[in-house]
Coordinates of C-alpha atoms and ligand atoms in Angstrom, one line a residue:
Chain H
M15 CA 17.5 -15.9 29.4
N16 CA 17.6 -13.9 26.2
Y17 CA 14.7 -14.4 23.9
E18 CA 14.2 -13.4 20.3
L19 CA 11.0 -12.3 18.5
V20 CA 9.7 -14.5 15.6
C21 CA 6.9 -12.7 13.9
G22 CA 5.1 -12.9 10.3
L23 CA 2.4 -10.8 9.1
E24 CA -0.9 -10.9 7.0
T25 CA -1.3 -7.9 5.6
H26 CA -4.8 -6.9 4.0
V27 CA -4.4 -4.1 1.3
E28 CA -7.5 -2.7 -0.2
L29 CA -7.1 -2.3 -4.0
A30 CA -7.7 0.9 -5.7
T31 CA -10.2 -0.3 -8.2
K32 CA -13.3 1.8 -9.1
T33 CA -15.6 -0.9 -8.5
K34 CA -16.1 -3.9 -6.0
I35 CA -14.6 -7.2 -6.6
F36 CA -17.9 -9.0 -7.8
C37 CA -20.4 -6.1 -8.5
S38 CA -20.2 -2.8 -10.3
C39 CA -20.9 -1.0 -7.0
T40 CA -18.4 2.0 -6.4
T41 CA -15.6 1.5 -3.8
E42 CA -15.4 5.1 -2.8
F43 CA -14.7 5.9 1.0
G44 CA -16.7 7.5 3.5
A45 CA -20.5 7.5 1.8
E46 CA -23.7 7.3 3.8
P47 CA -24.4 3.8 5.1
N48 CA -25.6 1.2 2.5
T49 CA -25.7 3.6 -0.2
H50 CA -23.1 1.6 -2.3
C51 CA -24.7 -1.7 -2.4
C52 CA -26.8 -4.0 -4.4
P53 CA -28.3 -7.3 -4.2
V54 CA -24.9 -9.1 -5.0
C55 CA -22.6 -7.2 -2.3
I56 CA -25.5 -7.7 0.4
G57 CA -25.6 -11.4 -0.5
L58 CA -29.2 -12.0 -1.6
P59 CA -30.3 -15.1 -2.9
G60 CA -30.2 -15.8 -6.4
T61 CA -27.5 -13.2 -7.2
L62 CA -24.3 -14.2 -9.0
P63 CA -20.7 -12.9 -8.5
K64 CA -18.9 -11.6 -11.5
L65 CA -15.0 -11.1 -10.9
N66 CA -13.6 -7.8 -11.6
K67 CA -10.7 -7.8 -14.3
A68 CA -8.8 -4.8 -12.7
V69 CA -8.7 -7.3 -9.3
V70 CA -6.8 -9.9 -11.0
E71 CA -4.6 -7.3 -12.8
Y72 CA -3.6 -5.4 -9.7
A73 CA -2.9 -8.5 -7.8
V74 CA -0.7 -10.1 -10.4
T75 CA 1.2 -6.6 -10.6
A76 CA 1.5 -6.6 -6.7
G77 CA 2.9 -10.2 -7.0
L78 CA 5.4 -9.2 -9.7
A79 CA 6.6 -6.1 -7.7
T80 CA 7.4 -8.4 -4.6
H81 CA 9.0 -11.0 -6.9
C82 CA 6.2 -13.7 -6.6
E83 CA 5.6 -16.7 -9.0
I84 CA 2.3 -16.0 -10.7
N85 CA 0.0 -19.2 -10.4
P86 CA -1.2 -19.6 -14.1
D87 CA -4.2 -21.8 -12.6
A88 CA -5.9 -19.9 -9.7
K89 CA -9.6 -20.3 -8.6
M90 CA -11.8 -19.0 -5.8
D91 CA -13.1 -20.7 -2.7
R92 CA -15.7 -19.9 -0.1
K93 CA -14.6 -19.4 3.4
N94 CA -17.4 -20.1 5.6
Y95 CA -18.1 -18.5 9.0
V96 CA -21.4 -16.9 10.4
Y97 CA -21.0 -13.3 11.4
P98 CA -23.0 -10.4 10.4
D99 CA -20.3 -8.4 8.6
L100 CA -20.8 -11.3 6.1
P101 CA -24.2 -11.4 4.6
K102 CA -23.8 -14.5 2.6
A103 CA -22.2 -16.3 5.7
Y104 CA -19.3 -16.9 3.6
Q105 CA -16.4 -14.8 2.2
I106 CA -15.0 -15.5 -1.3
S107 CA -11.4 -15.8 -1.1
E108 CA -8.6 -18.0 -2.4
Y109 CA -7.5 -21.1 -0.3
D110 CA -5.0 -23.7 -1.9
Q111 CA -4.6 -21.9 -5.6
P112 CA -3.6 -18.2 -4.6
L113 CA -2.8 -15.8 -7.6
C114 CA 1.1 -15.2 -6.4
R115 CA 3.4 -17.3 -4.4
N116 CA 7.1 -17.5 -3.2
G117 CA 7.8 -13.9 -3.2
Y118 CA 9.9 -11.5 -1.1
V119 CA 10.4 -8.1 0.3
E120 CA 13.9 -6.5 0.8
L121 CA 14.7 -4.5 3.7
A122 CA 17.4 -1.8 3.7
S123 CA 19.8 -4.2 5.5
G124 CA 19.6 -6.6 2.4
K125 CA 17.7 -8.9 4.6
K126 CA 14.7 -10.8 2.6
I127 CA 11.4 -11.1 4.3
R128 CA 9.9 -14.1 2.3
L129 CA 6.3 -13.9 1.2
T130 CA 4.2 -17.3 1.2
R131 CA 1.6 -15.8 -1.0
I132 CA -0.7 -13.2 -2.3
H133 CA -4.4 -13.9 -2.9
I134 CA -7.5 -11.9 -3.6
E135 CA -10.6 -11.7 -1.6
E136 CA -13.6 -9.7 -0.5
D137 CA -13.6 -7.3 2.3
A138 CA -16.6 -7.6 4.8
G139 CA -19.1 -5.0 6.1
K140 CA -18.5 -2.5 8.9
L141 CA -20.0 -3.2 12.2
V142 CA -20.9 -0.6 14.7
H143 CA -21.8 -1.8 18.1
E144 CA -24.3 0.5 20.0
R145 CA -25.9 -0.2 23.4
G146 CA -25.5 -4.0 22.9
N147 CA -27.2 -3.6 19.4
T148 CA -25.2 -4.0 16.2
L149 CA -25.5 -1.6 13.1
I150 CA -24.4 -2.8 9.9
D151 CA -22.9 -0.9 6.9
Y152 CA -22.0 -3.0 3.9
N153 CA -20.5 -0.4 1.9
R154 CA -17.3 -2.1 2.4
G155 CA -18.5 -5.5 1.7
G156 CA -17.1 -6.6 -1.4
V157 CA -14.6 -4.0 -1.8
P158 CA -11.4 -6.1 -3.1
L159 CA -8.4 -6.9 -0.9
I160 CA -5.3 -8.7 -1.5
E161 CA -3.8 -10.5 1.6
I162 CA 0.0 -10.5 1.6
V163 CA 1.0 -13.3 3.7
S164 CA 4.8 -13.3 5.0
E165 CA 6.8 -16.3 6.4
P166 CA 8.0 -15.8 10.1
D167 CA 11.2 -14.3 9.0
I168 CA 10.9 -10.9 11.1
R169 CA 13.0 -10.9 14.3
S170 CA 12.6 -7.3 15.6
I171 CA 9.9 -4.6 16.0
G172 CA 11.9 -2.6 13.9
E173 CA 11.9 -5.1 11.0
A174 CA 8.2 -5.6 11.4
A175 CA 7.8 -1.8 11.1
E176 CA 10.3 -1.6 8.0
Y177 CA 8.4 -4.5 6.5
V178 CA 5.1 -2.8 6.4
E179 CA 6.6 0.5 5.3
Q180 CA 8.4 -1.3 2.2
L181 CA 5.0 -2.9 1.5
Q182 CA 3.2 0.3 1.7
A183 CA 5.8 2.1 -0.5
I184 CA 5.7 -0.6 -3.1
M185 CA 2.0 -0.8 -3.5
R186 CA 1.6 2.9 -3.6
Y187 CA 4.4 2.9 -6.3
I188 CA 2.7 0.5 -8.5
G189 CA -0.7 2.3 -8.1
V190 CA -2.2 -1.0 -6.6
S191 CA -3.6 0.7 -3.4
D192 CA -3.3 4.2 -1.5
C193 CA -2.4 2.0 1.7
K194 CA -4.0 4.4 4.1
M195 CA -3.7 2.9 7.5
Q196 CA -6.1 5.5 9.2
E197 CA -8.6 4.8 6.6
G198 CA -8.2 0.9 6.9
S199 CA -6.9 0.4 3.4
L200 CA -4.0 -1.5 5.0
R201 CA -4.5 -3.5 7.9
C202 CA -2.3 -6.1 9.7
D203 CA -2.6 -9.5 11.6
V204 CA 0.3 -10.1 13.3
N205 CA 1.7 -13.6 14.2
V206 CA 4.1 -13.4 17.4
S207 CA 5.9 -16.1 19.2
V208 CA 9.3 -15.9 21.0
R209 CA 12.1 -18.4 21.5
P210 CA 15.4 -18.5 23.4
Q211 CA 18.1 -16.5 21.2
G212 CA 20.0 -19.0 18.9
S213 CA 17.3 -21.6 19.1
D214 CA 15.9 -22.9 15.5
R215 CA 12.7 -24.2 17.1
L216 CA 9.4 -22.2 16.7
G217 CA 7.6 -21.4 19.8
T218 CA 3.8 -21.2 20.0
R219 CA 2.4 -18.2 18.4
T220 CA -0.6 -16.0 19.0
E221 CA -2.4 -13.6 16.3
I222 CA -3.1 -10.3 17.0
K223 CA -5.7 -9.1 14.8
N224 CA -6.4 -5.8 12.8
M225 CA -3.8 -3.6 13.5
N226 CA -4.6 -0.5 11.8
S227 CA -1.5 1.9 12.9
F228 CA 2.1 1.6 12.9
S229 CA 2.3 2.7 16.6
H230 CA -0.4 0.5 17.6
M231 CA 1.4 -2.6 15.8
T232 CA 4.6 -1.9 17.6
K233 CA 3.3 -1.5 20.9
A234 CA 1.1 -4.6 20.5
I235 CA 4.1 -6.8 19.4
Q236 CA 6.2 -5.4 22.5
Y237 CA 3.3 -6.2 24.8
E238 CA 2.6 -9.7 23.3
M239 CA 6.7 -10.4 23.4
D240 CA 6.8 -9.4 27.2
R241 CA 3.6 -11.4 28.1
Q242 CA 4.9 -14.6 26.3
I243 CA 8.2 -14.4 27.9
D244 CA 6.9 -14.0 31.2
L245 CA 4.8 -17.0 30.9
L246 CA 7.8 -19.2 29.7
E247 CA 10.1 -17.7 32.3
S248 CA 7.3 -18.8 35.1
G249 CA 7.2 -22.1 33.6
E250 CA 3.7 -21.8 31.7
D251 CA 2.8 -22.5 28.2
V252 CA 1.9 -20.1 25.7
V253 CA -1.5 -20.9 24.3
Q254 CA -2.1 -20.7 20.6
E255 CA -5.2 -18.3 20.3
T256 CA -6.4 -15.0 18.4
R257 CA -5.8 -11.9 20.6
R258 CA -7.0 -8.3 20.2
Y259 CA -4.8 -5.1 20.9
N260 CA -6.8 -2.8 23.3
E261 CA -5.9 0.8 22.6
E262 CA -7.0 2.1 25.8
T263 CA -5.1 -0.2 28.1
G264 CA -2.3 -1.1 25.6
C265 CA -2.6 -4.6 26.4
T266 CA -3.7 -7.7 24.2
E267 CA -6.5 -9.5 25.2
G268 CA -7.7 -13.3 24.2
M269 CA -10.6 -13.2 21.8
R270 CA -13.2 -15.8 23.5
G271 CA -15.4 -18.0 21.2
K272 CA -13.1 -18.2 18.4
E273 CA -11.9 -21.6 19.0
D274 CA -14.0 -23.1 16.3
A275 CA -13.5 -20.4 14.0
N276 CA -10.5 -22.1 12.3
D277 CA -13.0 -24.7 10.8
Y278 CA -13.8 -22.5 7.7
R279 CA -14.8 -25.5 5.6
Y280 CA -13.4 -24.2 2.5
F281 CA -14.5 -25.3 -1.1
R282 CA -14.4 -23.9 -4.4
D283 CA -17.3 -21.3 -5.2
P284 CA -19.4 -23.1 -7.7
D285 CA -20.4 -19.6 -9.1
L286 CA -17.3 -18.5 -10.3
V287 CA -15.0 -20.1 -13.2
A288 CA -11.2 -20.7 -13.2
I289 CA -8.6 -17.7 -13.3
R290 CA -6.1 -18.7 -16.0
V291 CA -3.2 -16.1 -15.9
T292 CA -1.3 -16.6 -19.3
D293 CA 2.3 -15.5 -19.9
D294 CA 0.8 -13.1 -22.4
M295 CA -1.0 -11.3 -19.6
V296 CA 1.9 -11.3 -17.3
A297 CA 4.0 -9.8 -20.0
A298 CA 1.6 -7.2 -20.6
L299 CA 1.3 -6.5 -16.9
K300 CA 5.1 -6.4 -16.5
A301 CA 5.4 -3.9 -19.4
K302 CA 2.8 -1.3 -17.8
M303 CA 4.6 -1.5 -14.3
P304 CA 6.2 1.5 -13.3
E305 CA 9.8 1.4 -12.3
G306 CA 10.1 0.3 -8.6
P307 CA 11.3 2.6 -5.6
Q308 CA 14.5 0.5 -5.3
K309 CA 15.3 1.0 -9.0
R310 CA 14.6 4.5 -9.0
L311 CA 16.7 5.4 -6.1
A312 CA 19.7 4.0 -7.7
R313 CA 18.8 5.7 -11.1
F314 CA 18.3 9.2 -9.1
Q315 CA 21.9 9.0 -7.9
T316 CA 23.5 7.9 -11.1
E317 CA 21.4 10.0 -13.8
Y318 CA 21.0 13.1 -11.8
G319 CA 24.0 13.0 -9.5
L320 CA 21.9 13.4 -6.3
P321 CA 23.3 12.3 -3.0
E322 CA 21.4 9.2 -1.7
A323 CA 19.7 11.0 1.2
D324 CA 18.2 13.5 -1.3
A325 CA 17.2 10.9 -3.6
R326 CA 15.4 8.7 -0.6
L327 CA 13.6 11.9 0.4
L328 CA 12.3 12.3 -3.2
I329 CA 11.6 8.7 -4.3
D330 CA 9.6 8.1 -0.9
R331 CA 6.4 9.3 -2.8
R332 CA 5.9 8.3 -6.3
R333 CA 4.0 11.7 -6.9
I334 CA 7.0 13.6 -5.5
A335 CA 9.6 11.5 -7.7
D336 CA 7.5 12.2 -10.8
Y337 CA 7.3 16.0 -10.0
F338 CA 11.1 15.9 -9.6
E339 CA 11.5 14.1 -12.9
A340 CA 9.2 16.4 -14.8
A341 CA 11.0 19.5 -13.4
A342 CA 14.6 18.3 -13.9
K343 CA 14.0 17.3 -17.6
G344 CA 16.8 18.5 -19.8
T345 CA 18.4 20.6 -17.2
K346 CA 21.9 21.0 -16.4
N347 CA 21.4 21.6 -12.7
P348 CA 19.3 18.7 -11.3
R349 CA 20.7 19.1 -7.9
T350 CA 19.2 22.7 -7.8
V351 CA 15.9 21.2 -8.6
A352 CA 16.1 18.6 -5.9
N353 CA 17.2 21.4 -3.4
C354 CA 14.1 23.4 -4.7
I355 CA 11.8 20.7 -3.7
L356 CA 13.4 19.4 -0.6
G357 CA 13.9 23.3 0.8
P358 CA 11.2 25.8 -0.3
I359 CA 8.4 23.2 -1.3
F360 CA 9.0 20.6 1.5
S361 CA 8.9 23.6 4.0
R362 CA 5.3 24.5 2.9
L363 CA 4.2 20.9 3.4
D364 CA 4.5 20.5 7.1
S365 CA 2.8 16.8 7.6
D366 CA 3.1 13.4 6.3
A367 CA -0.4 13.7 5.0
A368 CA 0.4 17.0 3.0
K369 CA 3.6 15.4 1.5
D370 CA 1.4 12.5 0.4
E371 CA -1.1 14.8 -1.4
F372 CA 1.7 17.2 -2.6
R373 CA -0.6 20.1 -3.7
V374 CA 2.0 22.4 -5.1
S375 CA 1.2 25.9 -6.6
V376 CA 4.2 25.8 -8.9
S377 CA 3.7 23.3 -11.7
P378 CA 6.9 21.1 -12.6
E379 CA 7.1 22.9 -15.8
N380 CA 7.1 26.2 -14.2
L381 CA 10.0 25.0 -11.9
N382 CA 11.9 23.7 -15.2
A383 CA 11.6 27.0 -16.7
L384 CA 13.1 28.5 -13.7
V385 CA 16.2 26.2 -13.5
G386 CA 16.3 26.7 -17.4
L387 CA 17.3 30.4 -16.8
L388 CA 19.9 29.2 -14.4
D389 CA 20.9 26.8 -17.0
A390 CA 21.5 29.4 -19.7
G391 CA 23.3 31.8 -17.4
K392 CA 20.6 34.4 -17.2
I393 CA 20.0 34.4 -13.4
R394 CA 22.4 33.2 -10.5
K395 CA 21.5 30.5 -8.2
N396 CA 20.7 32.9 -5.1
L397 CA 17.9 34.4 -7.5
V398 CA 16.5 30.7 -7.9
K399 CA 15.5 30.2 -4.6
S400 CA 14.0 33.9 -3.7
T401 CA 12.2 33.6 -7.2
L402 CA 10.7 30.2 -6.3
E403 CA 9.3 31.4 -3.0
K404 CA 7.4 34.2 -4.7
M405 CA 6.0 31.6 -7.3
L406 CA 5.0 29.5 -4.5
D407 CA 3.0 32.3 -3.0
T408 CA 1.5 33.2 -6.0
G409 CA 1.4 30.4 -8.3
K410 CA 2.6 32.7 -11.0
P411 CA 5.4 31.7 -13.5
A412 CA 9.2 33.1 -12.7
A413 CA 8.9 35.6 -15.6
A414 CA 6.4 37.4 -13.4
F415 CA 9.1 38.2 -10.7
L416 CA 12.4 38.7 -12.8
S417 CA 12.7 42.2 -14.1
E418 CA 14.1 42.9 -17.5
K419 CA 17.2 44.2 -15.9
D420 CA 17.5 40.5 -14.2
L421 CA 17.0 38.8 -17.3
A422 CA 19.0 41.0 -20.0
G423 CA 22.2 40.2 -18.3
V424 CA 25.0 42.9 -19.2
N425 CA 25.5 43.9 -23.1
P426 CA 28.6 42.7 -24.5
D427 CA 30.5 46.0 -24.8
D428 CA 29.9 46.8 -21.3
L429 CA 30.9 43.5 -20.2
R430 CA 34.3 43.9 -21.9
K431 CA 34.8 47.4 -20.4
I432 CA 34.2 45.8 -16.9
C433 CA 36.6 42.8 -17.5
E434 CA 39.3 45.3 -18.6
Q435 CA 38.6 47.1 -15.3
A436 CA 38.6 44.2 -13.3
A437 CA 42.0 42.9 -14.7
A438 CA 43.4 46.3 -14.1
D439 CA 42.2 46.2 -10.6
N440 CA 44.1 42.9 -9.9
P441 CA 47.4 43.1 -11.3
N442 CA 48.8 40.3 -9.2
A443 CA 46.2 37.9 -10.4
V444 CA 46.9 38.7 -14.0
K445 CA 50.7 38.2 -13.3
D446 CA 50.0 34.9 -11.5
Y447 CA 47.9 33.9 -14.7
R448 CA 50.4 34.6 -17.3
G449 CA 52.8 32.7 -14.9
G450 CA 50.7 29.5 -15.5
K451 CA 48.3 29.7 -12.5
E452 CA 45.0 29.2 -14.4
K453 CA 43.1 29.5 -11.0
A454 CA 44.0 32.9 -10.8
L455 CA 41.3 33.8 -13.2
K456 CA 38.7 32.9 -11.1
A457 CA 39.7 35.7 -8.7
V458 CA 39.3 38.3 -11.4
L459 CA 36.0 36.4 -12.7
G460 CA 34.7 37.1 -9.1
A461 CA 35.3 40.7 -9.2
V462 CA 33.5 40.8 -12.5
M463 CA 30.5 39.2 -11.1
K464 CA 30.6 41.5 -8.0
M465 CA 30.9 44.6 -10.1
T466 CA 27.7 43.5 -12.2
R467 CA 25.9 42.1 -9.0
G468 CA 25.8 38.7 -10.5
R469 CA 24.0 39.8 -13.8
A470 CA 26.9 38.9 -15.9
N471 CA 26.9 35.7 -17.8
P472 CA 29.9 33.9 -16.0
Q473 CA 30.8 31.9 -19.2
E474 CA 30.9 35.0 -21.4
A475 CA 32.8 36.9 -18.6
E476 CA 35.5 34.0 -18.6
K477 CA 35.8 34.0 -22.3
I478 CA 36.5 37.7 -22.4
L479 CA 38.8 37.6 -19.3
T480 CA 40.9 34.7 -21.0
Q481 CA 41.7 37.0 -24.1
I482 CA 42.4 39.9 -21.9
M483 CA 44.9 38.3 -19.6
K484 CA 46.7 36.2 -22.1
A485 CA 47.4 39.3 -24.0
Chain U
M19 CA -19.9 -42.6 10.2
V20 CA -21.3 -39.2 11.4
T21 CA -21.6 -39.1 15.2
H22 CA -23.6 -37.0 17.7
E23 CA -20.4 -35.0 18.2
D24 CA -20.1 -34.1 14.5
V25 CA -23.6 -32.9 14.4
L26 CA -23.3 -30.8 17.2
K27 CA -20.4 -29.2 15.9
I28 CA -21.7 -28.5 12.4
A29 CA -24.8 -27.0 14.2
N30 CA -22.6 -24.7 16.4
L31 CA -20.6 -23.6 13.3
A32 CA -24.0 -22.8 11.5
K33 CA -25.1 -21.2 14.9
L34 CA -28.2 -23.8 15.3
S35 CA -29.4 -24.8 18.5
V36 CA -30.1 -28.6 18.6
A37 CA -32.2 -30.0 21.3
P38 CA -31.0 -33.3 22.9
E39 CA -33.9 -35.2 21.7
E40 CA -33.3 -34.0 18.0
L41 CA -29.8 -35.5 17.9
D42 CA -30.6 -39.3 17.2
G43 CA -32.9 -38.1 14.4
L44 CA -30.4 -35.5 12.8
T45 CA -27.7 -37.9 13.1
K46 CA -29.4 -40.5 11.1
D47 CA -30.4 -38.0 8.5
M48 CA -27.0 -36.9 8.0
N49 CA -25.8 -40.3 7.6
E50 CA -28.1 -41.0 5.0
I51 CA -27.4 -37.8 3.2
I52 CA -23.7 -38.6 2.9
A53 CA -24.5 -42.2 1.9
F54 CA -26.6 -40.8 -1.0
A55 CA -24.0 -38.6 -2.0
D56 CA -21.3 -41.3 -2.0
T57 CA -23.5 -43.1 -5.2
V58 CA -21.7 -40.2 -7.1
S59 CA -18.3 -41.4 -6.3
A60 CA -19.3 -44.9 -7.4
A61 CA -20.4 -43.8 -10.9
S62 CA -17.8 -43.9 -13.7
A63 CA -16.9 -40.7 -15.7
D64 CA -14.7 -39.7 -18.4
V65 CA -14.1 -36.4 -16.9
S66 CA -11.5 -36.1 -14.1
D67 CA -11.7 -32.6 -13.3
F68 CA -14.8 -32.2 -11.5
D69 CA -13.6 -29.2 -9.8
N70 CA -14.2 -27.1 -12.9
I71 CA -16.7 -29.1 -14.6
N72 CA -17.9 -26.5 -17.2
G73 CA -14.4 -25.9 -18.3
L74 CA -14.9 -22.1 -18.3
S75 CA -12.0 -19.6 -17.4
N76 CA -11.4 -15.9 -17.1
V77 CA -14.9 -14.7 -17.2
F78 CA -14.4 -10.8 -16.2
R79 CA -16.3 -7.7 -15.5
E80 CA -14.6 -4.4 -16.6
D81 CA -13.8 -2.0 -13.7
V82 CA -16.6 0.6 -14.4
P83 CA -19.2 1.9 -11.9
V84 CA -22.7 1.5 -12.1
P85 CA -24.9 3.3 -9.8
S86 CA -25.9 1.3 -6.8
Y87 CA -29.4 0.5 -5.3
R88 CA -31.3 3.0 -3.4
R89 CA -31.1 2.6 0.4
E90 CA -34.7 2.2 0.9
D91 CA -34.6 -0.7 -1.6
I92 CA -31.4 -2.1 0.1
L93 CA -33.0 -2.0 3.7
K94 CA -36.4 -3.3 2.4
N95 CA -35.9 -7.0 3.3
A96 CA -34.1 -6.1 6.6
E97 CA -36.0 -7.4 9.7
S98 CA -35.1 -4.0 11.4
S99 CA -33.0 -0.9 10.4
E100 CA -31.9 2.4 12.1
D101 CA -30.4 5.4 10.6
G102 CA -29.8 3.8 7.3
Y103 CA -28.0 0.8 8.8
F104 CA -29.1 -2.8 9.1
L105 CA -30.0 -3.3 12.8
V106 CA -29.3 -6.5 14.8
R107 CA -30.9 -6.4 18.1
R108 CA -29.0 -7.9 21.1
R109 CA -30.5 -11.4 22.1
R110 CA -32.1 -11.6 25.3
Ligands
ZN526 ZN1 -22.8 -4.3 -5.1

């Protein structure tokens, strides 16, 4: 029998706020353990949480970017469980009134993966297990998260990966999170079940916790699918449970002792007041939202005449797309700007991380000035690339590498003489032109450019040639 | 009515161990606590939104960092610590 995958994801995204969700400790990553803590985020008795306004704004913005309805009447609840990563023995989250509901993320195929909800909550501390003991660092405790819950609309491992990539791109674009999987600022819990192809019933699902890389996630889903199919084929049942992916063995394993964990005894946090998201707040956030990647992709093709593949490479990272737009400002040659980035600049950024950072020694203004010389007919295209390479090596502007001779072009009297010479050298082309073949002028123009080694302004030369050849 | 099973389940969730001889007493206590709380439901009131009784909303904090506490102070109440971490020893 053929089986199909039915998969939904719960994606945790750490928000890019400066401070934690309920206290003013910094959210900076990578500090010494327990140096970003205060009585609130280590859960000392008598402390009171106060909600960070930016958390609400970021979460609503994330909801708007994923076509969600914004809940005008949200609140926060306590999710109770006893584990050392949670000093209060409860996590403050949102249970039945999340900030955002009913959205979707669109895949390249046009298929929509529906989102059930997006809610805000606090992250837990980090546990280090050593010689049977547990060491706890609460720096991450209280860092704001949004949890994005999808419907079980995903039908293949490819779709799962694309969905996460899309979320990553959207969240980075709107500046809500850097979504670095390797630093844990984006992590997924994956719900997996299988069913006979064509069936509309849902099978029993298992949940694989805490996937923090694309390769682990795809391997874990594949392993879990195969395991469930084996069980069903041999007449056994899939048990609904939480599983962990073992990176060493490439297998998923049941997590024992979690059977009671679903009894979280949620109730409203009496220390926190209602969150009322007004229409005005939503409108203000909408107005501040940058253009999404999908819209920008379309605009790069229509406004700048870029081929889709090139536009895609540029919009993939907002930093690069912004750089392109600054460098292409007002130019007649936006495709040359794109080629400068996708060619010489990209070849110096050899990893994804380097492209994420996009540290380039040439400012967009300097690239804009270089292409401006091309626009003005002061340099030819072939000089653009070689000059850019020198600029990238040194960080200096184009003027530093172009000699006066390069920039001066050819003076009008000389140019006229050269044009006359070129016309005399190509009598057949002149005859053709006079006979009505306008294209013949190009051949003579080519000769002029060759004689001036590209320094002539082609528009000027064309004007002079037209006069000469018409006569 | 709260049963022995309910008490054991709640104790388990709270990571408490309950001796068999304590079970009768605790079950009785819990029933009495719940009965006491029921007197609230019996009272009549004009307010219907008990969930948000103070009527407040949108009490926010600006996203501006303030220096955190010194680590010695953070770890001061810890039963044990090691290398700047809170230490939870393995139970024997
Ligand atoms: Zn704090």
